[in-house]
Short mmCIF file of N, CA and C in Angstrom, two decimals:
data_model
loop_
_atom_site.label_atom_id
_atom_site.label_comp_id
_atom_site.label_asym_id
_atom_site.label_seq_id
_atom_site.Cartn_x
_atom_site.Cartn_y
_atom_site.Cartn_z
N MET A 1114 121.40 96.67 99.71
CA MET A 1114 120.60 95.55 100.16
C MET A 1114 119.13 95.72 99.76
N ALA A 1115 118.63 96.96 99.83
CA ALA A 1115 117.24 97.20 99.46
C ALA A 1115 116.98 96.82 98.01
N GLN A 1116 117.97 97.08 97.14
CA GLN A 1116 117.80 96.71 95.74
C GLN A 1116 117.60 95.20 95.60
N LEU A 1117 118.37 94.44 96.38
CA LEU A 1117 118.21 92.98 96.35
C LEU A 1117 116.80 92.58 96.76
N PHE A 1118 116.31 93.22 97.81
CA PHE A 1118 114.97 92.89 98.29
C PHE A 1118 113.92 93.15 97.22
N PHE A 1119 113.96 94.33 96.62
CA PHE A 1119 112.95 94.68 95.62
C PHE A 1119 113.04 93.79 94.38
N LEU A 1120 114.24 93.52 93.92
CA LEU A 1120 114.39 92.69 92.73
C LEU A 1120 114.06 91.23 93.03
N ALA A 1121 114.40 90.76 94.24
CA ALA A 1121 114.04 89.40 94.63
C ALA A 1121 112.52 89.25 94.70
N HIS A 1122 111.85 90.27 95.22
CA HIS A 1122 110.39 90.23 95.29
C HIS A 1122 109.79 90.14 93.89
N ARG A 1123 110.34 90.90 92.97
CA ARG A 1123 109.86 90.84 91.59
C ARG A 1123 110.12 89.45 91.00
N GLY A 1124 111.29 88.88 91.29
CA GLY A 1124 111.58 87.54 90.80
C GLY A 1124 110.64 86.49 91.39
N LEU A 1125 110.33 86.66 92.66
CA LEU A 1125 109.43 85.72 93.33
C LEU A 1125 108.00 85.80 92.80
N THR A 1126 107.53 87.00 92.56
CA THR A 1126 106.11 87.18 92.23
C THR A 1126 105.82 87.34 90.74
N GLY A 1127 106.85 87.50 89.92
CA GLY A 1127 106.64 87.78 88.50
C GLY A 1127 105.76 86.79 87.78
N ASP A 1128 106.07 85.52 87.84
CA ASP A 1128 105.28 84.49 87.15
C ASP A 1128 103.87 84.40 87.72
N ALA A 1129 103.79 84.47 89.04
CA ALA A 1129 102.47 84.40 89.68
C ALA A 1129 101.62 85.60 89.30
N ASN A 1130 102.23 86.79 89.27
CA ASN A 1130 101.48 87.98 88.89
C ASN A 1130 101.00 87.92 87.44
N ALA A 1131 101.83 87.38 86.55
CA ALA A 1131 101.43 87.23 85.14
C ALA A 1131 100.25 86.27 85.03
N TYR A 1132 100.29 85.19 85.78
CA TYR A 1132 99.19 84.22 85.81
C TYR A 1132 97.90 84.88 86.30
N LEU A 1133 98.02 85.65 87.38
CA LEU A 1133 96.85 86.37 87.91
C LEU A 1133 96.34 87.38 86.89
N ARG A 1134 97.24 88.11 86.24
CA ARG A 1134 96.85 89.10 85.23
C ARG A 1134 96.06 88.46 84.10
N ASP A 1135 96.49 87.26 83.69
CA ASP A 1135 95.78 86.54 82.63
C ASP A 1135 94.33 86.24 83.03
N LEU A 1136 94.08 86.16 84.33
CA LEU A 1136 92.72 85.91 84.83
C LEU A 1136 92.00 87.22 85.17
N GLY A 1137 92.66 88.34 84.92
CA GLY A 1137 92.07 89.63 85.23
C GLY A 1137 92.13 89.97 86.71
N LEU A 1138 93.05 89.32 87.42
CA LEU A 1138 93.20 89.52 88.86
C LEU A 1138 94.58 90.10 89.15
N GLY A 1139 94.79 90.50 90.39
CA GLY A 1139 96.06 91.06 90.79
C GLY A 1139 96.54 90.51 92.11
N ARG A 1140 97.64 91.05 92.57
CA ARG A 1140 98.27 90.61 93.82
C ARG A 1140 97.33 90.76 95.00
N ALA A 1141 96.52 91.82 95.03
CA ALA A 1141 95.58 92.03 96.14
C ALA A 1141 94.57 90.89 96.22
N HIS A 1142 94.13 90.41 95.07
CA HIS A 1142 93.18 89.28 95.06
C HIS A 1142 93.85 88.04 95.66
N TYR A 1143 95.09 87.83 95.28
CA TYR A 1143 95.81 86.66 95.81
C TYR A 1143 96.01 86.76 97.32
N ARG A 1144 96.37 87.94 97.81
CA ARG A 1144 96.58 88.08 99.26
C ARG A 1144 95.32 87.74 100.03
N VAL A 1145 94.17 88.19 99.55
CA VAL A 1145 92.91 87.87 100.23
C VAL A 1145 92.68 86.36 100.19
N LEU A 1146 92.87 85.74 99.03
CA LEU A 1146 92.69 84.29 98.93
C LEU A 1146 93.66 83.53 99.83
N TYR A 1147 94.90 83.98 99.86
CA TYR A 1147 95.92 83.33 100.68
C TYR A 1147 95.49 83.26 102.14
N PHE A 1148 95.08 84.41 102.69
CA PHE A 1148 94.71 84.43 104.10
C PHE A 1148 93.36 83.77 104.35
N ALA A 1149 92.42 83.89 103.44
CA ALA A 1149 91.13 83.22 103.61
C ALA A 1149 91.30 81.70 103.57
N ALA A 1150 92.25 81.22 102.78
CA ALA A 1150 92.51 79.78 102.70
C ALA A 1150 93.13 79.25 103.98
N ARG A 1151 93.95 80.05 104.62
CA ARG A 1151 94.66 79.61 105.81
C ARG A 1151 93.92 79.92 107.10
N LEU A 1152 92.96 80.83 107.04
CA LEU A 1152 92.17 81.21 108.21
C LEU A 1152 90.68 81.14 107.85
N PRO A 1153 90.17 79.93 107.60
CA PRO A 1153 88.77 79.81 107.20
C PRO A 1153 87.84 80.49 108.22
N GLY A 1154 86.92 81.29 107.70
CA GLY A 1154 86.01 82.01 108.57
C GLY A 1154 86.54 83.33 109.06
N VAL A 1155 87.69 83.76 108.55
CA VAL A 1155 88.24 85.06 108.93
C VAL A 1155 87.19 86.12 108.63
N THR A 1156 87.02 87.07 109.53
CA THR A 1156 86.04 88.12 109.27
C THR A 1156 86.64 89.16 108.34
N VAL A 1157 85.75 89.92 107.72
CA VAL A 1157 86.22 90.99 106.85
C VAL A 1157 87.06 91.98 107.66
N GLY A 1158 86.64 92.29 108.88
CA GLY A 1158 87.41 93.20 109.73
C GLY A 1158 88.79 92.66 110.04
N GLU A 1159 88.89 91.36 110.33
CA GLU A 1159 90.20 90.75 110.58
C GLU A 1159 91.07 90.81 109.33
N MET A 1160 90.45 90.59 108.17
CA MET A 1160 91.19 90.65 106.91
C MET A 1160 91.76 92.04 106.70
N LEU A 1161 90.98 93.06 107.03
CA LEU A 1161 91.46 94.44 106.90
C LEU A 1161 92.69 94.65 107.79
N ASP A 1162 92.63 94.13 109.01
CA ASP A 1162 93.77 94.25 109.93
C ASP A 1162 94.99 93.50 109.42
N ILE A 1163 94.79 92.28 108.93
CA ILE A 1163 95.90 91.48 108.44
C ILE A 1163 96.58 92.15 107.25
N LEU A 1164 95.77 92.66 106.33
CA LEU A 1164 96.32 93.28 105.12
C LEU A 1164 96.70 94.74 105.32
N ASP A 1165 96.31 95.29 106.48
CA ASP A 1165 96.60 96.69 106.81
C ASP A 1165 96.08 97.64 105.73
N ILE A 1166 94.79 97.43 105.39
CA ILE A 1166 94.14 98.30 104.41
C ILE A 1166 92.78 98.72 104.94
N THR A 1167 92.16 99.67 104.25
CA THR A 1167 90.85 100.17 104.66
C THR A 1167 89.76 99.35 103.99
N ALA A 1168 88.54 99.51 104.49
CA ALA A 1168 87.39 98.82 103.90
C ALA A 1168 87.23 99.23 102.43
N GLN A 1169 87.45 100.51 102.14
CA GLN A 1169 87.35 100.96 100.76
C GLN A 1169 88.41 100.30 99.89
N GLY A 1170 89.57 100.06 100.48
CA GLY A 1170 90.67 99.46 99.73
C GLY A 1170 90.43 98.01 99.37
N VAL A 1171 89.64 97.32 100.14
CA VAL A 1171 89.42 95.90 99.89
C VAL A 1171 88.07 95.62 99.24
N ALA A 1172 87.16 96.56 99.24
CA ALA A 1172 85.79 96.31 98.76
C ALA A 1172 85.77 95.79 97.34
N ARG A 1173 86.47 96.44 96.44
CA ARG A 1173 86.46 96.02 95.03
C ARG A 1173 87.06 94.62 94.88
N VAL A 1174 88.13 94.37 95.61
CA VAL A 1174 88.80 93.07 95.55
C VAL A 1174 87.86 91.97 96.07
N LEU A 1175 87.27 92.19 97.22
CA LEU A 1175 86.35 91.19 97.79
C LEU A 1175 85.16 90.96 96.87
N ASN A 1176 84.57 92.03 96.38
CA ASN A 1176 83.40 91.88 95.50
C ASN A 1176 83.74 91.06 94.26
N ARG A 1177 84.90 91.29 93.69
CA ARG A 1177 85.32 90.54 92.50
C ARG A 1177 85.48 89.05 92.85
N LEU A 1178 86.15 88.75 93.95
CA LEU A 1178 86.36 87.35 94.35
C LEU A 1178 85.03 86.66 94.67
N LEU A 1179 84.12 87.38 95.29
CA LEU A 1179 82.79 86.84 95.59
C LEU A 1179 82.00 86.63 94.31
N ASP A 1180 81.99 87.62 93.44
CA ASP A 1180 81.22 87.55 92.19
C ASP A 1180 81.71 86.43 91.28
N GLU A 1181 83.02 86.20 91.28
CA GLU A 1181 83.58 85.17 90.40
C GLU A 1181 83.63 83.79 91.04
N GLY A 1182 83.11 83.69 92.27
CA GLY A 1182 83.00 82.37 92.91
C GLY A 1182 84.27 81.85 93.54
N TYR A 1183 85.25 82.72 93.81
CA TYR A 1183 86.47 82.28 94.47
C TYR A 1183 86.33 82.32 95.99
N LEU A 1184 85.43 83.15 96.48
CA LEU A 1184 85.15 83.28 97.91
C LEU A 1184 83.66 83.18 98.13
N ARG A 1185 83.29 82.76 99.32
CA ARG A 1185 81.90 82.88 99.76
C ARG A 1185 81.92 83.59 101.11
N GLN A 1186 80.82 84.22 101.39
CA GLN A 1186 80.72 85.04 102.59
C GLN A 1186 79.50 84.58 103.37
N GLU A 1187 79.66 84.46 104.68
CA GLU A 1187 78.55 84.08 105.55
C GLU A 1187 78.44 85.10 106.66
N THR A 1188 77.21 85.34 107.09
CA THR A 1188 76.98 86.21 108.23
C THR A 1188 77.30 85.43 109.49
N ASP A 1189 78.03 86.05 110.42
CA ASP A 1189 78.40 85.43 111.68
C ASP A 1189 77.13 85.16 112.49
N ARG A 1190 77.01 83.97 113.01
CA ARG A 1190 75.81 83.61 113.80
C ARG A 1190 75.73 84.38 115.11
N GLY A 1191 76.87 84.68 115.71
CA GLY A 1191 76.88 85.38 116.99
C GLY A 1191 76.75 86.89 116.87
N ASP A 1192 77.17 87.43 115.73
CA ASP A 1192 77.11 88.88 115.52
C ASP A 1192 76.79 89.12 114.05
N ARG A 1193 75.55 89.42 113.76
CA ARG A 1193 75.08 89.54 112.38
C ARG A 1193 75.75 90.69 111.61
N ARG A 1194 76.48 91.55 112.31
CA ARG A 1194 77.21 92.63 111.63
C ARG A 1194 78.49 92.11 110.99
N ARG A 1195 78.97 90.97 111.46
CA ARG A 1195 80.23 90.41 110.94
C ARG A 1195 79.96 89.50 109.76
N ARG A 1196 80.88 89.59 108.80
CA ARG A 1196 80.84 88.68 107.66
C ARG A 1196 82.10 87.84 107.68
N ARG A 1197 81.93 86.54 107.52
CA ARG A 1197 83.06 85.61 107.52
C ARG A 1197 83.35 85.15 106.10
N LEU A 1198 84.63 84.99 105.79
CA LEU A 1198 85.07 84.63 104.45
C LEU A 1198 85.60 83.21 104.40
N TYR A 1199 85.24 82.52 103.33
CA TYR A 1199 85.69 81.16 103.09
C TYR A 1199 86.05 81.02 101.61
N VAL A 1200 87.13 80.32 101.32
CA VAL A 1200 87.45 80.06 99.91
C VAL A 1200 86.54 78.95 99.42
N THR A 1201 86.14 79.06 98.16
CA THR A 1201 85.40 78.00 97.51
C THR A 1201 86.40 77.01 96.93
N GLU A 1202 85.92 75.96 96.33
CA GLU A 1202 86.84 75.01 95.68
C GLU A 1202 87.63 75.72 94.58
N ALA A 1203 86.95 76.57 93.81
CA ALA A 1203 87.65 77.32 92.75
C ALA A 1203 88.69 78.26 93.35
N GLY A 1204 88.36 78.89 94.46
CA GLY A 1204 89.29 79.79 95.13
C GLY A 1204 90.49 79.04 95.69
N ALA A 1205 90.24 77.88 96.27
CA ALA A 1205 91.33 77.06 96.81
C ALA A 1205 92.25 76.60 95.69
N ARG A 1206 91.67 76.22 94.57
CA ARG A 1206 92.47 75.77 93.42
C ARG A 1206 93.34 76.92 92.89
N LEU A 1207 92.75 78.10 92.76
CA LEU A 1207 93.51 79.26 92.30
C LEU A 1207 94.63 79.61 93.27
N GLU A 1208 94.32 79.63 94.55
CA GLU A 1208 95.32 79.95 95.56
C GLU A 1208 96.48 78.95 95.51
N ARG A 1209 96.15 77.66 95.39
CA ARG A 1209 97.19 76.62 95.30
C ARG A 1209 98.06 76.82 94.06
N ASP A 1210 97.42 77.14 92.94
CA ASP A 1210 98.18 77.33 91.69
C ASP A 1210 99.17 78.48 91.81
N VAL A 1211 98.71 79.59 92.36
CA VAL A 1211 99.59 80.76 92.51
C VAL A 1211 100.71 80.44 93.51
N PHE A 1212 100.33 79.84 94.65
CA PHE A 1212 101.33 79.51 95.66
C PHE A 1212 102.38 78.56 95.10
N ALA A 1213 101.95 77.57 94.33
CA ALA A 1213 102.88 76.59 93.76
C ALA A 1213 103.91 77.26 92.85
N ARG A 1214 103.48 78.25 92.09
CA ARG A 1214 104.41 78.97 91.20
C ARG A 1214 105.50 79.66 92.02
N GLN A 1215 105.12 80.19 93.16
CA GLN A 1215 106.10 80.87 94.01
C GLN A 1215 106.94 79.87 94.78
N ALA A 1216 106.36 78.76 95.19
CA ALA A 1216 107.10 77.74 95.94
C ALA A 1216 108.25 77.16 95.11
N VAL A 1217 108.04 76.98 93.83
CA VAL A 1217 109.08 76.48 92.94
C VAL A 1217 110.29 77.42 92.96
N ILE A 1218 110.02 78.71 92.92
CA ILE A 1218 111.09 79.71 92.92
C ILE A 1218 111.81 79.73 94.27
N ILE A 1219 111.06 79.65 95.35
CA ILE A 1219 111.66 79.62 96.69
C ILE A 1219 112.52 78.38 96.85
N ASP A 1220 111.99 77.22 96.46
CA ASP A 1220 112.75 75.97 96.58
C ASP A 1220 114.05 76.03 95.77
N ALA A 1221 113.97 76.58 94.56
CA ALA A 1221 115.17 76.69 93.73
C ALA A 1221 116.18 77.64 94.35
N ALA A 1222 115.71 78.72 94.93
CA ALA A 1222 116.61 79.69 95.57
C ALA A 1222 117.29 79.06 96.78
N ILE A 1223 116.55 78.30 97.57
CA ILE A 1223 117.13 77.62 98.73
C ILE A 1223 118.20 76.63 98.28
N ALA A 1224 117.89 75.86 97.23
CA ALA A 1224 118.86 74.89 96.72
C ALA A 1224 120.11 75.61 96.20
N ALA A 1225 119.92 76.73 95.50
CA ALA A 1225 121.06 77.46 94.94
C ALA A 1225 121.91 78.12 96.02
N ALA A 1226 121.28 78.54 97.10
CA ALA A 1226 122.01 79.22 98.18
C ALA A 1226 122.85 78.26 99.00
N GLY A 1227 122.50 76.99 98.99
CA GLY A 1227 123.30 76.00 99.70
C GLY A 1227 122.84 75.74 101.12
N ALA A 1228 123.43 74.72 101.70
CA ALA A 1228 123.08 74.28 103.04
C ALA A 1228 123.27 75.40 104.05
N GLY A 1229 122.34 75.54 104.94
CA GLY A 1229 122.44 76.54 105.98
C GLY A 1229 121.85 77.89 105.62
N ALA A 1230 121.66 78.15 104.36
CA ALA A 1230 121.13 79.45 103.94
C ALA A 1230 119.68 79.63 104.37
N GLN A 1231 118.94 78.55 104.41
CA GLN A 1231 117.53 78.66 104.77
C GLN A 1231 117.35 79.20 106.19
N ALA A 1232 118.16 78.73 107.12
CA ALA A 1232 118.04 79.20 108.51
C ALA A 1232 118.39 80.69 108.61
N GLY A 1233 119.40 81.12 107.91
CA GLY A 1233 119.77 82.53 107.92
C GLY A 1233 118.70 83.40 107.29
N PHE A 1234 118.13 82.92 106.21
CA PHE A 1234 117.06 83.66 105.54
C PHE A 1234 115.84 83.76 106.46
N ALA A 1235 115.47 82.67 107.08
CA ALA A 1235 114.32 82.68 108.00
C ALA A 1235 114.56 83.64 109.16
N ALA A 1236 115.78 83.65 109.69
CA ALA A 1236 116.11 84.56 110.79
C ALA A 1236 116.00 86.02 110.33
N MET A 1237 116.45 86.29 109.13
CA MET A 1237 116.36 87.66 108.62
C MET A 1237 114.90 88.06 108.41
N MET A 1238 114.10 87.18 107.86
CA MET A 1238 112.68 87.48 107.66
C MET A 1238 111.98 87.74 109.00
N MET A 1239 112.30 86.93 110.00
CA MET A 1239 111.71 87.12 111.34
C MET A 1239 112.11 88.47 111.91
N ALA A 1240 113.35 88.89 111.67
CA ALA A 1240 113.81 90.17 112.17
C ALA A 1240 113.10 91.34 111.48
N LEU A 1241 112.63 91.14 110.25
CA LEU A 1241 111.91 92.18 109.52
C LEU A 1241 110.45 92.31 109.93
N ILE A 1242 109.90 91.28 110.55
CA ILE A 1242 108.48 91.28 110.91
C ILE A 1242 108.29 92.11 112.18
N SER A 1243 107.30 93.00 112.14
CA SER A 1243 107.01 93.83 113.31
C SER A 1243 106.38 93.00 114.42
N ALA A 1244 106.39 93.53 115.61
CA ALA A 1244 105.76 92.85 116.75
C ALA A 1244 104.28 92.61 116.49
N ASP A 1245 103.60 93.58 115.90
CA ASP A 1245 102.18 93.42 115.58
C ASP A 1245 101.96 92.28 114.59
N ASP A 1246 102.84 92.19 113.59
CA ASP A 1246 102.69 91.14 112.59
C ASP A 1246 103.06 89.76 113.12
N ARG A 1247 103.82 89.70 114.18
CA ARG A 1247 104.13 88.40 114.78
C ARG A 1247 102.87 87.74 115.34
N VAL A 1248 101.91 88.55 115.76
CA VAL A 1248 100.62 88.02 116.22
C VAL A 1248 99.93 87.32 115.06
N ILE A 1249 99.96 87.93 113.89
CA ILE A 1249 99.37 87.32 112.70
C ILE A 1249 100.12 86.04 112.34
N LEU A 1250 101.44 86.10 112.39
CA LEU A 1250 102.26 84.91 112.10
C LEU A 1250 101.93 83.78 113.06
N ASP A 1251 101.79 84.10 114.34
CA ASP A 1251 101.42 83.08 115.33
C ASP A 1251 100.05 82.49 115.02
N ARG A 1252 99.11 83.34 114.64
CA ARG A 1252 97.76 82.87 114.32
C ARG A 1252 97.80 81.95 113.10
N LEU A 1253 98.57 82.33 112.09
CA LEU A 1253 98.70 81.47 110.91
C LEU A 1253 99.35 80.15 111.28
N GLY A 1254 100.39 80.20 112.11
CA GLY A 1254 101.06 78.97 112.54
C GLY A 1254 100.12 78.04 113.28
N ALA A 1255 99.28 78.61 114.15
CA ALA A 1255 98.32 77.81 114.90
C ALA A 1255 97.29 77.20 113.96
N ALA A 1256 96.86 77.96 112.97
CA ALA A 1256 95.82 77.49 112.04
C ALA A 1256 96.36 76.43 111.09
N THR A 1257 97.65 76.50 110.78
CA THR A 1257 98.22 75.58 109.78
C THR A 1257 99.16 74.55 110.38
N GLY A 1258 99.26 74.51 111.68
CA GLY A 1258 100.18 73.58 112.32
C GLY A 1258 101.62 73.97 112.10
N GLY A 1259 101.86 75.26 111.84
CA GLY A 1259 103.21 75.76 111.65
C GLY A 1259 103.72 75.69 110.23
N GLY A 1260 102.96 75.09 109.35
CA GLY A 1260 103.40 75.00 107.95
C GLY A 1260 102.31 75.50 107.02
N GLU A 1261 102.48 75.21 105.76
CA GLU A 1261 101.49 75.60 104.77
C GLU A 1261 100.42 74.50 104.69
N PRO A 1262 99.16 74.89 104.76
CA PRO A 1262 98.10 73.88 104.67
C PRO A 1262 97.93 73.38 103.25
N GLN A 1263 97.33 72.25 103.13
CA GLN A 1263 96.95 71.73 101.81
C GLN A 1263 95.54 72.22 101.55
N THR A 1264 95.43 73.39 100.91
CA THR A 1264 94.10 74.00 100.67
C THR A 1264 93.40 73.34 99.52
#
């Protein structure tokens, strides 16, 4: 079963990763854009928690996205130590493009699996998510109305 998971992940992300590579970006850049698009104003600290990485691990990625105009950063008005992240129009467009490439693959897989497969797949994915990550999932659901936003 693990082989299926790893190969399915490669199938899902392959085209999107190639597109990102052509722009000199990687999967880490996309993950930051994905969450910044769905949680406007997310703090850098919250992003570290969501991605489960260290500040050193995200610094290069954030700096690149900021330098290239995909993200903007604002100092929190209530706590000047916090920095809040927002996608720019260019960042939103890039995030949408990458997401759309993956959505096509997901939609085709659902159609190929047949009626009822989507519910079973969703149940399996929910069973794989840790209790801590369910908090993130709930936050994303609240921010997006339970679905994917039109970024």
